[in-house]
mmCIF file of C-alpha atoms in Angstrom:
data_model
loop_
_atom_site.group_PDB
_atom_site.id
_atom_site.type_symbol
_atom_site.label_atom_id
_atom_site.label_comp_id
_atom_site.label_asym_id
_atom_site.label_seq_id
_atom_site.Cartn_x
_atom_site.Cartn_y
_atom_site.Cartn_z
ATOM 1 C CA MET A 1 56.378 226.504 23.973
ATOM 2 C CA THR A 2 59.243 227.695 21.790
ATOM 3 C CA GLY A 3 61.677 230.461 22.653
ATOM 4 C CA GLY A 4 61.589 232.261 19.281
ATOM 5 C CA SER A 5 59.158 232.694 16.417
ATOM 6 C CA LEU A 6 57.208 229.824 14.879
ATOM 7 C CA ASN A 7 56.853 229.802 11.110
ATOM 8 C CA GLY A 8 57.175 227.634 8.003
ATOM 9 C CA THR A 9 55.234 226.143 5.093
ATOM 10 C CA GLY A 10 54.344 222.744 6.550
ATOM 11 C CA SER A 11 50.938 221.864 7.963
ATOM 12 C CA ILE A 12 50.111 221.270 11.611
ATOM 13 C CA ASN A 13 47.104 218.974 11.842
ATOM 14 C CA ALA A 14 45.654 217.743 15.132
ATOM 15 C CA GLY A 15 42.597 216.194 13.505
ATOM 16 C CA THR A 16 39.689 216.263 15.949
ATOM 17 C CA ASN A 17 41.960 217.073 18.895
ATOM 18 C CA ASN A 18 42.770 220.462 20.405
ATOM 19 C CA LEU A 19 45.926 222.314 19.422
ATOM 20 C CA SER A 20 48.051 224.835 21.341
ATOM 21 C CA LEU A 21 50.720 227.026 19.742
ATOM 22 C CA ALA A 22 52.813 229.152 22.111
ATOM 23 C CA VAL A 23 56.026 231.141 21.756
ATOM 24 C CA ALA A 24 57.745 232.934 24.626
ATOM 25 C CA ASN A 25 59.346 235.496 22.300
ATOM 26 C CA GLY A 26 58.414 236.343 18.728
ATOM 27 C CA GLY A 27 55.334 235.617 16.672
ATOM 28 C CA ILE A 28 53.524 232.738 14.986
ATOM 29 C CA ASN A 29 53.306 232.952 11.212
ATOM 30 C CA LEU A 30 51.690 229.926 9.578
ATOM 31 C CA ALA A 31 49.652 231.312 6.695
ATOM 32 C CA THR A 32 51.090 229.926 3.477
ATOM 33 C CA SER A 33 48.223 227.549 2.591
ATOM 34 C CA TYR A 34 44.532 226.923 3.276
ATOM 35 C CA GLY A 35 43.992 225.276 6.641
ATOM 36 C CA GLN A 36 47.707 225.144 7.426
ATOM 37 C CA VAL A 37 46.823 224.869 11.105
ATOM 38 C CA ALA A 38 44.010 222.351 11.685
ATOM 39 C CA GLY A 39 42.324 220.965 14.764
ATOM 40 C CA ALA A 40 39.298 221.318 17.016
ATOM 41 C CA LYS A 41 40.102 224.142 19.446
ATOM 42 C CA LEU A 42 43.147 226.313 18.694
ATOM 43 C CA THR A 43 44.971 228.223 21.419
ATOM 44 C CA VAL A 44 47.478 230.857 20.292
ATOM 45 C CA THR A 45 49.901 232.585 22.675
ATOM 46 C CA ALA A 46 52.584 234.898 21.320
ATOM 47 C CA GLN A 47 54.469 238.096 22.022
ATOM 48 C CA ASN A 48 54.571 239.576 18.539
ATOM 49 C CA MET A 49 52.669 239.941 15.278
ATOM 50 C CA SER A 50 51.062 236.649 14.273
ATOM 51 C CA SER A 51 49.239 235.395 11.191
ATOM 52 C CA LEU A 52 47.555 232.007 10.756
ATOM 53 C CA ASN A 53 45.570 230.234 8.076
ATOM 54 C CA THR A 54 43.352 227.805 9.937
ATOM 55 C CA GLY A 55 40.884 224.989 9.637
ATOM 56 C CA VAL A 56 39.639 224.795 13.227
ATOM 57 C CA ASP A 57 36.328 224.872 15.072
ATOM 58 C CA SER A 58 37.138 227.439 17.755
ATOM 59 C CA VAL A 59 39.937 229.762 18.800
ATOM 60 C CA THR A 60 41.365 231.594 21.769
ATOM 61 C CA ALA A 61 44.394 233.841 21.394
ATOM 62 C CA ASN A 62 46.542 236.394 23.168
ATOM 63 C CA ILE A 63 49.151 238.670 21.559
ATOM 64 C CA ALA A 64 51.050 240.310 24.393
ATOM 65 C CA ASN A 65 53.300 242.964 22.841
ATOM 66 C CA PRO A 66 51.640 246.415 22.598
ATOM 67 C CA GLY A 67 50.641 247.296 19.042
ATOM 68 C CA ASP A 68 51.363 243.906 17.482
ATOM 69 C CA THR A 69 48.661 242.484 15.253
ATOM 70 C CA LEU A 70 46.799 239.196 14.874
ATOM 71 C CA THR A 71 45.403 237.924 11.575
ATOM 72 C CA ILE A 72 43.364 234.722 11.256
ATOM 73 C CA ASP A 73 42.189 233.442 7.876
ATOM 74 C CA GLU A 74 39.793 230.574 8.608
ATOM 75 C CA TYR A 75 38.683 228.184 5.897
ATOM 76 C CA ASN A 76 35.278 227.458 7.469
ATOM 77 C CA GLY A 77 33.281 229.098 10.259
ATOM 78 C CA LEU A 78 34.921 230.095 13.530
ATOM 79 C CA THR A 79 33.662 230.092 17.118
ATOM 80 C CA ILE A 80 35.297 232.459 19.600
ATOM 81 C CA ASP A 81 36.132 230.383 22.671
ATOM 82 C CA PRO A 82 34.979 231.688 26.093
ATOM 83 C CA ALA A 83 38.610 232.599 26.890
ATOM 84 C CA GLY A 84 38.425 235.146 24.049
ATOM 85 C CA VAL A 85 40.833 236.618 21.511
ATOM 86 C CA LYS A 86 42.945 239.605 22.579
ATOM 87 C CA THR A 87 45.684 241.871 21.339
ATOM 88 C CA SER A 88 47.426 244.600 23.319
ATOM 89 C CA ASN A 89 46.068 247.489 21.240
ATOM 90 C CA GLY A 90 47.077 245.832 17.978
ATOM 91 C CA ASP A 91 44.850 245.418 14.930
ATOM 92 C CA LEU A 92 42.787 242.216 14.898
ATOM 93 C CA THR A 93 41.541 240.667 11.654
ATOM 94 C CA ILE A 94 39.423 237.538 11.225
ATOM 95 C CA THR A 95 38.379 236.453 7.732
ATOM 96 C CA ILE A 96 36.229 233.464 6.784
ATOM 97 C CA LEU A 97 37.520 232.315 3.413
ATOM 98 C CA ALA A 98 34.801 229.826 2.419
ATOM 99 C CA GLY A 99 31.562 228.882 4.186
ATOM 100 C CA GLY A 100 30.580 229.556 7.772
ATOM 101 C CA GLY A 101 30.243 232.497 10.108
ATOM 102 C CA ILE A 102 31.793 234.035 13.204
ATOM 103 C CA ASP A 103 30.104 233.358 16.545
ATOM 104 C CA GLY A 104 30.782 232.281 20.120
ATOM 105 C CA SER A 105 30.689 233.590 23.676
ATOM 106 C CA GLY A 106 34.254 234.890 24.016
ATOM 107 C CA VAL A 107 35.305 238.538 23.824
ATOM 108 C CA LEU A 108 37.164 239.895 20.797
ATOM 109 C CA ASN A 109 39.369 242.671 22.195
ATOM 110 C CA ALA A 110 41.667 244.867 20.110
ATOM 111 C CA GLY A 111 41.796 247.616 22.735
ATOM 112 C CA THR A 112 42.316 250.993 21.070
ATOM 113 C CA ALA A 113 43.243 249.450 17.709
ATOM 114 C CA ASN A 114 41.079 248.495 14.737
ATOM 115 C CA MET A 115 39.179 245.268 14.116
ATOM 116 C CA THR A 116 38.094 243.728 10.809
ATOM 117 C CA LEU A 117 35.603 240.855 10.721
ATOM 118 C CA ALA A 118 34.780 239.410 7.295
ATOM 119 C CA SER A 119 32.339 236.506 7.244
ATOM 120 C CA ALA A 120 30.715 234.338 4.617
ATOM 121 C CA LEU A 121 27.628 233.399 6.662
ATOM 122 C CA GLY A 122 26.968 236.047 9.273
ATOM 123 C CA ILE A 123 28.450 237.427 12.490
ATOM 124 C CA ASN A 124 26.766 236.722 15.820
ATOM 125 C CA LEU A 125 28.644 238.077 18.851
ATOM 126 C CA THR A 126 25.875 238.937 21.301
ATOM 127 C CA SER A 127 26.473 236.625 24.261
ATOM 128 C CA GLN A 128 27.460 239.507 26.556
ATOM 129 C CA LEU A 129 27.800 243.266 26.607
ATOM 130 C CA ASN A 130 31.060 244.663 25.193
ATOM 131 C CA GLN A 131 31.818 241.407 23.420
ATOM 132 C CA VAL A 132 33.576 243.296 20.620
ATOM 133 C CA VAL A 133 36.077 245.914 21.810
ATOM 134 C CA ALA A 134 38.048 248.151 19.431
ATOM 135 C CA HIS A 135 38.497 251.708 18.216
ATOM 136 C CA TYR A 136 37.085 250.959 14.765
ATOM 137 C CA LEU A 137 35.012 247.928 13.771
ATOM 138 C CA ASN A 138 34.699 247.095 10.078
ATOM 139 C CA ALA A 139 32.321 244.138 9.733
ATOM 140 C CA THR A 140 31.139 242.497 6.518
ATOM 141 C CA SER A 141 28.974 239.456 5.794
ATOM 142 C CA LEU A 142 28.233 237.995 2.371
ATOM 143 C CA GLN A 143 25.164 236.159 3.681
ATOM 144 C CA GLY A 144 23.449 236.372 7.036
ATOM 145 C CA ASP A 145 23.080 239.053 9.686
ATOM 146 C CA ILE A 146 25.697 241.107 11.473
ATOM 147 C CA SER A 147 24.792 241.156 15.185
ATOM 148 C CA ALA A 148 27.286 242.432 17.745
ATOM 149 C CA ASN A 149 27.409 243.853 21.250
ATOM 150 C CA THR A 150 30.205 246.377 21.093
ATOM 151 C CA SER A 151 32.384 248.893 22.860
ATOM 152 C CA ILE A 152 33.780 250.799 19.893
ATOM 153 C CA ASP A 153 34.287 254.370 18.720
ATOM 154 C CA ARG A 154 33.589 253.977 15.011
ATOM 155 C CA LEU A 155 31.541 251.574 12.883
ATOM 156 C CA SER A 156 31.253 250.318 9.343
ATOM 157 C CA ALA A 157 28.991 247.298 8.707
ATOM 158 C CA ASP A 158 27.840 245.781 5.418
ATOM 159 C CA ALA A 159 25.426 242.819 5.433
ATOM 160 C CA THR A 160 25.076 241.919 1.765
ATOM 161 C CA LEU A 161 22.231 239.472 2.387
ATOM 162 C CA GLY A 162 21.071 240.216 5.907
ATOM 163 C CA SER A 163 20.390 242.788 8.618
ATOM 164 C CA VAL A 164 22.646 244.825 10.891
ATOM 165 C CA LEU A 165 22.095 244.971 14.663
ATOM 166 C CA VAL A 166 24.675 246.728 16.849
ATOM 167 C CA ARG A 167 24.334 247.368 20.578
ATOM 168 C CA ASP A 168 27.047 249.691 21.911
ATOM 169 C CA THR A 169 27.642 250.855 25.478
ATOM 170 C CA GLY A 170 29.276 254.224 24.697
ATOM 171 C CA ASP A 171 29.510 256.901 22.016
ATOM 172 C CA LEU A 172 29.622 255.875 18.367
ATOM 173 C CA ASN A 173 30.678 257.605 15.145
ATOM 174 C CA ILE A 174 29.836 256.683 11.578
ATOM 175 C CA THR A 175 32.203 258.836 9.535
ATOM 176 C CA ALA A 176 31.837 260.012 5.946
ATOM 177 C CA SER A 177 33.969 257.096 4.736
ATOM 178 C CA ASP A 178 31.890 254.495 6.601
ATOM 179 C CA VAL A 179 28.811 252.646 5.378
ATOM 180 C CA VAL A 180 26.178 250.780 7.377
ATOM 181 C CA ARG A 181 24.113 248.771 4.924
ATOM 182 C CA ALA A 182 21.516 245.988 5.017
ATOM 183 C CA ALA A 183 20.452 243.708 2.190
ATOM 184 C CA PRO A 184 17.194 243.703 0.271
ATOM 185 C CA GLN A 185 14.483 243.268 2.931
ATOM 186 C CA GLY A 186 17.100 243.712 5.668
ATOM 187 C CA ASN A 187 16.891 246.051 8.667
ATOM 188 C CA VAL A 188 19.418 248.303 10.398
ATOM 189 C CA THR A 189 19.235 248.770 14.176
ATOM 190 C CA ILE A 190 21.813 250.691 16.189
ATOM 191 C CA GLN A 191 21.226 250.960 19.919
ATOM 192 C CA LEU A 192 23.654 252.684 22.257
ATOM 193 C CA ASP A 193 23.993 254.329 25.633
ATOM 194 C CA GLY A 194 25.957 257.382 24.468
ATOM 195 C CA ASN A 195 25.915 259.791 21.536
ATOM 196 C CA LEU A 196 25.561 258.673 17.923
ATOM 197 C CA SER A 197 27.158 260.907 15.278
ATOM 198 C CA ILE A 198 26.462 260.079 11.623
ATOM 199 C CA ALA A 199 28.350 261.520 8.666
ATOM 200 C CA GLY A 200 28.233 258.379 6.511
ATOM 201 C CA ASN A 201 25.322 256.614 4.887
ATOM 202 C CA ILE A 202 23.003 254.166 6.624
ATOM 203 C CA THR A 203 21.211 252.140 3.976
ATOM 204 C CA GLY A 204 18.186 250.096 4.935
ATOM 205 C CA ALA A 205 16.518 247.823 2.436
ATOM 206 C CA ASP A 206 13.387 248.752 0.541
ATOM 207 C CA ASN A 207 10.473 248.039 2.887
ATOM 208 C CA GLY A 208 13.004 247.615 5.678
ATOM 209 C CA THR A 209 13.402 249.449 8.984
ATOM 210 C CA VAL A 210 16.173 251.729 10.205
ATOM 211 C CA VAL A 211 16.170 252.333 13.966
ATOM 212 C CA LEU A 212 18.743 254.545 15.675
ATOM 213 C CA ASN A 213 18.263 254.642 19.427
ATOM 214 C CA SER A 214 20.325 256.326 22.141
ATOM 215 C CA THR A 215 19.157 255.723 25.705
ATOM 216 C CA ALA A 216 21.238 258.481 27.332
ATOM 217 C CA GLY A 217 22.681 260.607 24.519
ATOM 218 C CA ASN A 218 21.858 262.330 21.242
ATOM 219 C CA VAL A 219 21.557 261.160 17.648
ATOM 220 C CA THR A 220 22.962 263.689 15.176
ATOM 221 C CA THR A 221 23.560 263.453 11.444
ATOM 222 C CA THR A 222 25.397 265.564 8.898
ATOM 223 C CA ALA A 223 24.953 263.147 5.990
ATOM 224 C CA ALA A 224 22.777 264.373 3.140
ATOM 225 C CA ASP A 225 21.250 260.960 2.455
ATOM 226 C CA VAL A 226 21.692 259.006 5.646
ATOM 227 C CA PHE A 227 18.615 256.900 4.805
ATOM 228 C CA ARG A 228 18.875 255.844 1.182
ATOM 229 C CA SER A 229 16.124 253.208 0.993
ATOM 230 C CA GLU A 230 13.170 254.276 -1.086
ATOM 231 C CA GLU A 231 10.569 252.651 1.160
ATOM 232 C CA HIS A 232 11.343 252.152 4.810
ATOM 233 C CA THR A 233 10.401 253.099 8.320
ATOM 234 C CA SER A 234 12.984 255.263 10.107
ATOM 235 C CA GLU A 235 13.178 256.007 13.792
ATOM 236 C CA LEU A 236 15.631 258.341 15.503
ATOM 237 C CA GLN A 237 15.258 258.021 19.242
ATOM 238 C CA SER A 238 17.266 259.855 21.877
#
C-alpha cells in the first residue's frame, strides 16, 4: 500500500497471478494503454477517483471517498468477484473494449450515483437480488443479452443483438431521454416490485415480446410510441 496516488505509463503485469493495488490516500490512475494492469484477479482499494485500463479475469474494488468515481476499461471480458465493486456514491463505469462480457456473483454498487456498463458480449448480473445498485443504470451490449437484478431509480438498456431482462426491487423510471431496446428477434422483460413509469421508448424486436410486470405497484406510460415493434406481443401487468 502506498501513501499517495498511484499513476504512470508503465505496465503492471502479474501474469496468471492475482494483483492488489492499494493506496491509503489518493487515487489509482493507470489507463494510458490497453491492458496496462494485467493479472488474474485484481483488487483495487483507493480513497479517490481512480481509472484503470485492465487485462484481468476478475475484479473487486472499493473507492472510499464520497462522490469519487471509478472507471475500468477492460480489454476482454470481466467477472465481478464475490467481494464486489463499490464506490461511495460516485459514478461507476465499466467498459469492455474488445471481446467478452460482464458477469459474476459480486455486487456492483454506485449508491446514489450513476452506473454505465458497456459490454461487447452481454451482461449477466443475476446471481442475487439487488446485484446492481445505482441511481441511473445505462447498460449497452453489442452482442448478447442484458440481464440484471437491480436496485435503481432510472434505466436505459440497449441490447444490439440480444434481449433485455431487468428485475428491480423498487420503483423504476424510464425517462424521455432513455431507451430500452432489444435486437431483431429479441425480447424485453422488466419485472419490479414497485411502480414503473415510462416516458421513453421500449422497443421490442419484430415478432418479439415486451413484458412489463409490477407485482405491487402500477405501470404507467406517457410515451406516444412506447412499443415500436411492428409485430410483437405486449403485456402490461400490475
